[in-house]
Amino acid sequence: MKLGVVIVTYNRLDLLKECIEACINQEEKFSKILVVNNASTDGTTEYLQHLKYENLEILNTGSNLGGAGGFYKGIEKSIEYDLDYLLLIDDDAILNISYNKEILKHMNKKEENVCAYSGTVKTNNIIQTEHRRHLKKNFKCVNSTLEEYLKEYFDYELSTFCGLYIKMDIIRKIGLPEKDFFIWFDDTEYSLRICKYGIIRNINSTFLNHKTKIANSTGFNWKSYYSLRNQIVILKKYYSKFTLFKFTFKMRVMIIVGKITAILKRNNYYNKVSQIYKDALNDGLKNNLGKNEKYTFNVKIDKGESKK
């Protein structure tokens, strides 16, 4: 069985070094390791230029295409290789040394209805259930439960690109991810395509260490725009007009609520939240996709303090 991996990186050199090392040191080796460098400016490009490893290939995008664009480029390139399965990870996903070995045991069973496999995602040794979700009616998504991780494996519908293995035959059927999503929900949309052909299975005997900060706040930030906009696009593509109407109606309500709250609390943060909803609504309905310069990593949407 020939395994490949796509690693998308942007300005996290220390994590990337650890990520690549974990891939190289797998007990069951990768046939190809492809690193997609999203125009990093922190020394990543220079580091990769001098990295010597037989099965390693570097793809420099020339500009920051976001996670969605990075995976698009990586998967597009991987189709040229003679691979059976392709693993998708970001640079902050550190694979357990037996990640491939444990999942390969299930791949070798060649169960026709299983299109993709994953391992368990942990942060600070705590299982992050939001990476493996179940799809309910009308695009209601619920996280996997801790009880499911007590089994040998469990099946689910929606996966992030954090440790997801996909059959290359399935990739050739469903095509490439939505690169113009820029970030967020590109993996959800791709999962919906995968599930047209079969199921996704999480193998609980192995895991990866997702070296990210666990969110302690439900506040809005620049990424919230892409989350809302891209969900609208998914609803337009896969769901009824009524389901889309309910989602966008709630967004219209939140636009008004944000403006009223900004006045009552005298806090401009709520005006910013209202604007996020408004921009995401307009762009989602009009299919204005790609990177929005109003919402990039250097844009701060701080909650601030109410004026008395």
Short mmCIF file of C-alpha atoms in Angstrom, two decimals:
data_model
loop_
_atom_site.label_atom_id
_atom_site.label_comp_id
_atom_site.label_asym_id
_atom_site.label_seq_id
_atom_site.Cartn_x
_atom_site.Cartn_y
_atom_site.Cartn_z
CA MET A 1 0.00 0.00 0.00
CA LYS A 2 1.52 3.33 -1.09
CA LEU A 3 0.83 6.22 1.25
CA GLY A 4 1.34 9.93 0.65
CA VAL A 5 0.89 13.03 2.78
CA VAL A 6 0.19 16.68 2.01
CA ILE A 7 1.36 19.18 4.64
CA VAL A 8 0.16 22.77 4.27
CA THR A 9 2.30 25.34 6.07
CA TYR A 10 2.37 29.07 6.63
CA ASN A 11 4.80 30.85 8.99
CA ARG A 12 5.10 28.14 11.63
CA LEU A 13 8.62 26.90 11.02
CA ASP A 14 9.20 25.28 14.42
CA LEU A 15 5.98 23.29 14.16
CA LEU A 16 6.70 22.38 10.54
CA LYS A 17 10.08 20.91 11.51
CA GLU A 18 8.39 18.72 14.11
CA CYS A 19 5.60 17.77 11.72
CA ILE A 20 8.00 16.68 8.97
CA GLU A 21 10.15 14.74 11.43
CA ALA A 22 7.06 12.85 12.65
CA CYS A 23 6.18 11.99 9.06
CA ILE A 24 9.69 10.79 8.24
CA ASN A 25 9.86 8.65 11.39
CA GLN A 26 6.64 6.74 10.82
CA GLU A 27 6.93 3.00 11.44
CA GLU A 28 5.16 2.49 8.10
CA LYS A 29 6.87 4.90 5.74
CA PHE A 30 5.31 7.37 3.35
CA SER A 31 6.04 6.90 -0.35
CA LYS A 32 5.71 10.66 -0.82
CA ILE A 33 5.78 13.66 1.52
CA LEU A 34 4.57 16.86 -0.15
CA VAL A 35 4.95 20.16 1.67
CA VAL A 36 2.86 23.05 0.36
CA ASN A 37 4.52 26.31 1.40
CA ASN A 38 1.90 29.08 1.40
CA ALA A 39 4.44 31.89 0.80
CA SER A 40 5.86 31.80 4.33
CA THR A 41 8.07 34.71 5.41
CA ASP A 42 9.61 33.25 8.60
CA GLY A 43 12.51 31.28 7.11
CA THR A 44 10.39 28.30 6.08
CA THR A 45 11.30 28.67 2.40
CA GLU A 46 15.04 28.68 3.13
CA TYR A 47 14.71 25.72 5.51
CA LEU A 48 12.85 23.64 2.96
CA GLN A 49 15.39 24.45 0.24
CA HIS A 50 18.13 22.74 2.22
CA LEU A 51 16.09 19.81 3.50
CA LYS A 52 17.37 16.50 2.16
CA TYR A 53 14.97 13.56 2.12
CA GLU A 54 14.46 11.14 -0.74
CA ASN A 55 10.64 11.15 -0.84
CA LEU A 56 10.14 14.81 0.05
CA GLU A 57 8.82 17.34 -2.47
CA ILE A 58 8.26 21.06 -1.92
CA LEU A 59 5.54 23.08 -3.62
CA ASN A 60 5.87 26.86 -3.22
CA THR A 61 2.59 28.60 -3.99
CA GLY A 62 4.03 32.10 -4.44
CA SER A 63 1.23 33.69 -2.39
CA ASN A 64 -0.84 32.79 0.65
CA LEU A 65 -3.75 30.78 -0.73
CA GLY A 66 -5.12 29.94 2.71
CA GLY A 67 -5.62 26.40 3.94
CA ALA A 68 -8.20 25.67 1.24
CA GLY A 69 -5.94 26.83 -1.59
CA GLY A 70 -2.97 25.02 -0.10
CA PHE A 71 -4.78 21.68 0.08
CA TYR A 72 -6.14 22.25 -3.43
CA LYS A 73 -2.59 22.62 -4.76
CA GLY A 74 -1.26 19.69 -2.75
CA ILE A 75 -4.00 17.27 -3.75
CA GLU A 76 -3.78 18.41 -7.36
CA LYS A 77 -0.06 17.60 -7.38
CA SER A 78 -0.53 14.27 -5.56
CA ILE A 79 -2.69 12.92 -8.36
CA GLU A 80 0.50 12.67 -10.43
CA TYR A 81 1.95 10.15 -7.96
CA ASP A 82 1.33 6.41 -7.83
CA LEU A 83 -0.42 6.40 -4.43
CA ASP A 84 -3.24 4.40 -2.88
CA TYR A 85 -4.12 6.81 -0.04
CA LEU A 86 -3.37 10.45 0.68
CA LEU A 87 -3.15 11.97 4.17
CA LEU A 88 -4.02 15.63 4.74
CA ILE A 89 -2.54 17.62 7.64
CA ASP A 90 -1.53 21.15 8.61
CA ASP A 91 1.93 21.92 9.98
CA ASP A 92 0.66 21.79 13.57
CA ALA A 93 -0.41 18.13 13.35
CA ILE A 94 2.25 15.89 14.86
CA LEU A 95 1.62 12.25 13.99
CA ASN A 96 2.10 9.50 16.53
CA ILE A 97 4.89 7.20 15.30
CA SER A 98 2.40 4.37 14.67
CA TYR A 99 -0.22 6.54 12.92
CA ASN A 100 0.30 4.91 9.54
CA LYS A 101 0.83 1.44 10.95
CA GLU A 102 -2.46 1.34 12.86
CA ILE A 103 -4.56 2.80 10.07
CA LEU A 104 -2.88 0.56 7.49
CA LYS A 105 -4.18 -2.49 9.36
CA HIS A 106 -7.71 -1.37 8.48
CA MET A 107 -6.83 -0.24 4.96
CA ASN A 108 -5.53 -3.74 4.22
CA LYS A 109 -8.97 -5.17 4.98
CA LYS A 110 -10.11 -3.42 1.77
CA GLU A 111 -13.64 -2.71 2.91
CA GLU A 112 -15.27 -1.23 -0.17
CA ASN A 113 -17.67 1.08 1.67
CA VAL A 114 -14.88 2.86 3.59
CA CYS A 115 -13.59 5.79 1.52
CA ALA A 116 -11.44 7.52 4.11
CA TYR A 117 -9.75 6.92 7.45
CA SER A 118 -8.59 9.10 10.31
CA GLY A 119 -6.94 8.84 13.69
CA THR A 120 -7.90 10.58 16.91
CA VAL A 121 -7.02 14.26 17.32
CA LYS A 122 -5.62 15.26 20.70
CA THR A 123 -4.44 18.58 22.12
CA ASN A 124 -2.58 18.50 25.42
CA ASN A 125 -3.55 14.82 25.56
CA ILE A 126 -7.26 15.74 25.46
CA ILE A 127 -9.40 14.32 22.64
CA GLN A 128 -10.76 17.07 20.40
CA THR A 129 -14.14 15.67 19.33
CA GLU A 130 -14.96 18.53 16.94
CA HIS A 131 -12.61 17.12 14.30
CA ARG A 132 -14.86 14.08 13.76
CA ARG A 133 -18.51 15.09 13.45
CA HIS A 134 -21.83 13.49 12.63
CA LEU A 135 -24.18 15.03 10.10
CA LYS A 136 -27.83 15.28 11.04
CA LYS A 137 -30.86 16.59 9.17
CA ASN A 138 -30.70 20.03 7.53
CA PHE A 139 -26.96 20.50 8.03
CA LYS A 140 -27.05 20.12 11.78
CA CYS A 141 -23.61 18.88 12.82
CA VAL A 142 -22.74 17.32 16.18
CA ASN A 143 -19.32 16.39 17.51
CA SER A 144 -18.32 12.79 18.04
CA THR A 145 -18.70 11.64 21.64
CA LEU A 146 -15.96 10.46 23.99
CA GLU A 147 -17.81 7.14 24.30
CA GLU A 148 -17.18 6.49 20.60
CA TYR A 149 -13.44 6.65 21.19
CA LEU A 150 -13.67 3.68 23.55
CA LYS A 151 -14.47 1.41 20.61
CA GLU A 152 -12.04 -0.06 18.08
CA TYR A 153 -13.33 2.47 15.55
CA PHE A 154 -16.41 4.50 14.68
CA ASP A 155 -17.87 5.85 11.46
CA TYR A 156 -18.84 9.45 10.88
CA GLU A 157 -19.58 11.91 8.09
CA LEU A 158 -17.66 15.18 8.52
CA SER A 159 -13.90 15.36 9.04
CA THR A 160 -11.41 18.17 9.22
CA PHE A 161 -8.21 17.92 7.22
CA CYS A 162 -6.41 17.17 10.47
CA GLY A 163 -5.20 13.61 9.91
CA LEU A 164 -7.64 12.50 7.21
CA TYR A 165 -6.61 9.71 4.82
CA ILE A 166 -8.56 9.53 1.54
CA LYS A 167 -8.48 6.85 -1.15
CA MET A 168 -6.86 8.24 -4.29
CA ASP A 169 -9.57 6.55 -6.37
CA ILE A 170 -12.15 8.62 -4.47
CA ILE A 171 -10.15 11.82 -4.95
CA ARG A 172 -10.13 11.21 -8.68
CA LYS A 173 -13.91 10.84 -8.61
CA ILE A 174 -14.80 13.83 -6.43
CA GLY A 175 -12.19 16.28 -7.68
CA LEU A 176 -10.30 18.92 -5.70
CA PRO A 177 -11.40 20.94 -2.65
CA GLU A 178 -13.05 24.35 -2.96
CA LYS A 179 -9.91 26.49 -3.13
CA ASP A 180 -11.89 29.74 -3.07
CA PHE A 181 -13.17 29.05 0.44
CA PHE A 182 -9.71 30.30 1.54
CA ILE A 183 -10.10 28.89 5.07
CA TRP A 184 -12.73 26.96 7.00
CA PHE A 185 -15.43 24.55 5.85
CA ASP A 186 -13.48 23.44 2.79
CA ASP A 187 -12.99 20.15 4.64
CA THR A 188 -16.70 19.94 5.48
CA GLU A 189 -17.67 20.43 1.85
CA TYR A 190 -15.08 17.85 0.78
CA SER A 191 -16.44 15.37 3.35
CA LEU A 192 -19.92 15.74 1.86
CA ARG A 193 -18.49 14.70 -1.50
CA ILE A 194 -16.60 11.76 0.02
CA CYS A 195 -19.75 10.48 1.70
CA LYS A 196 -21.51 10.17 -1.64
CA TYR A 197 -19.32 7.12 -2.21
CA GLY A 198 -19.02 5.65 1.29
CA ILE A 199 -18.12 6.30 4.91
CA ILE A 200 -15.28 7.85 6.88
CA ARG A 201 -13.86 5.69 9.68
CA ASN A 202 -11.89 6.86 12.72
CA ILE A 203 -9.32 4.37 14.02
CA ASN A 204 -9.10 4.86 17.76
CA SER A 205 -5.85 2.96 18.32
CA THR A 206 -3.77 5.84 16.98
CA PHE A 207 -3.68 9.62 17.28
CA LEU A 208 -1.98 12.85 16.36
CA ASN A 209 -0.99 15.73 18.60
CA HIS A 210 -2.67 18.89 17.34
CA LYS A 211 -0.39 21.62 18.68
CA THR A 212 -2.86 24.45 18.78
CA LYS A 213 -4.41 26.57 21.48
CA ILE A 214 -7.75 25.33 22.76
CA ALA A 215 -10.24 28.14 22.27
CA ASN A 216 -11.59 29.55 25.51
CA SER A 217 -13.82 32.15 23.92
CA THR A 218 -16.82 32.10 21.62
CA GLY A 219 -16.01 35.62 20.42
CA PHE A 220 -15.79 36.59 16.78
CA ASN A 221 -12.58 37.10 14.85
CA TRP A 222 -11.58 37.54 11.22
CA LYS A 223 -12.05 33.81 10.53
CA SER A 224 -15.74 34.05 11.45
CA TYR A 225 -16.43 35.79 8.15
CA TYR A 226 -15.19 32.76 6.17
CA SER A 227 -17.09 30.34 8.39
CA LEU A 228 -20.41 32.08 7.76
CA ARG A 229 -19.83 32.80 4.07
CA ASN A 230 -18.69 29.29 3.23
CA GLN A 231 -21.58 27.67 5.08
CA ILE A 232 -23.97 29.64 2.87
CA VAL A 233 -22.23 28.28 -0.22
CA ILE A 234 -22.52 24.72 1.11
CA LEU A 235 -26.22 25.16 1.86
CA LYS A 236 -26.83 26.52 -1.63
CA LYS A 237 -25.06 23.53 -3.17
CA TYR A 238 -26.38 20.64 -1.05
CA TYR A 239 -29.55 21.68 0.75
CA SER A 240 -33.06 23.00 0.17
CA LYS A 241 -33.97 26.63 -0.29
CA PHE A 242 -35.86 26.48 3.00
CA THR A 243 -32.76 25.34 4.91
CA LEU A 244 -30.79 28.15 3.31
CA PHE A 245 -33.53 30.63 4.17
CA LYS A 246 -33.49 29.64 7.86
CA PHE A 247 -29.73 30.05 8.07
CA THR A 248 -29.65 33.41 6.30
CA PHE A 249 -32.67 34.67 8.25
CA LYS A 250 -30.76 34.09 11.50
CA MET A 251 -27.84 36.00 10.04
CA ARG A 252 -30.09 38.95 9.17
CA VAL A 253 -31.41 38.94 12.72
CA MET A 254 -27.84 38.97 14.06
CA ILE A 255 -26.99 41.98 11.87
CA ILE A 256 -29.78 43.93 13.57
CA VAL A 257 -28.98 42.58 17.05
CA GLY A 258 -25.34 43.58 16.63
CA LYS A 259 -26.20 47.16 15.75
CA ILE A 260 -28.68 47.50 18.62
CA THR A 261 -26.21 45.98 21.10
CA ALA A 262 -23.48 48.35 19.94
CA ILE A 263 -25.75 51.30 20.76
CA LEU A 264 -26.94 49.97 24.11
CA LYS A 265 -23.48 48.94 25.30
CA ARG A 266 -21.68 51.74 23.49
CA ASN A 267 -19.16 49.21 22.25
CA ASN A 268 -18.02 49.23 18.63
CA TYR A 269 -17.13 45.53 18.80
CA TYR A 270 -20.77 44.66 18.17
CA ASN A 271 -20.81 46.87 15.09
CA LYS A 272 -17.87 44.85 13.79
CA VAL A 273 -19.74 41.60 14.48
CA SER A 274 -22.77 42.97 12.65
CA GLN A 275 -20.57 43.88 9.70
CA ILE A 276 -19.07 40.37 9.61
CA TYR A 277 -22.56 38.91 9.31
CA LYS A 278 -23.51 41.44 6.64
CA ASP A 279 -20.39 40.89 4.52
CA ALA A 280 -20.58 37.10 4.84
CA LEU A 281 -24.27 37.11 3.92
CA ASN A 282 -23.81 39.28 0.85
CA ASP A 283 -20.71 37.49 -0.40
CA GLY A 284 -22.08 34.01 0.26
CA LEU A 285 -25.29 34.66 -1.62
CA LYS A 286 -23.43 36.30 -4.51
CA ASN A 287 -20.65 33.64 -4.58
CA ASN A 288 -18.01 36.28 -3.94
CA LEU A 289 -15.36 33.86 -2.73
CA GLY A 290 -11.60 33.81 -2.29
CA LYS A 291 -9.57 35.87 0.14
CA ASN A 292 -11.30 39.00 1.42
CA GLU A 293 -8.73 41.66 2.30
CA LYS A 294 -11.06 43.01 4.99
CA TYR A 295 -10.61 39.74 6.86
CA THR A 296 -7.03 38.52 7.14
CA PHE A 297 -4.87 37.27 10.01
CA ASN A 298 -3.64 40.79 10.85
CA VAL A 299 -7.17 42.17 11.28
CA LYS A 300 -8.09 42.42 14.96
CA ILE A 301 -11.68 42.30 16.12
CA ASP A 302 -11.25 42.95 19.82
CA LYS A 303 -14.21 42.95 22.15
CA GLY A 304 -12.99 46.03 23.95
CA GLU A 305 -14.81 47.68 26.79
CA SER A 306 -18.23 49.27 26.93
CA LYS A 307 -18.25 53.04 27.37
CA LYS A 308 -20.07 54.30 30.41
#
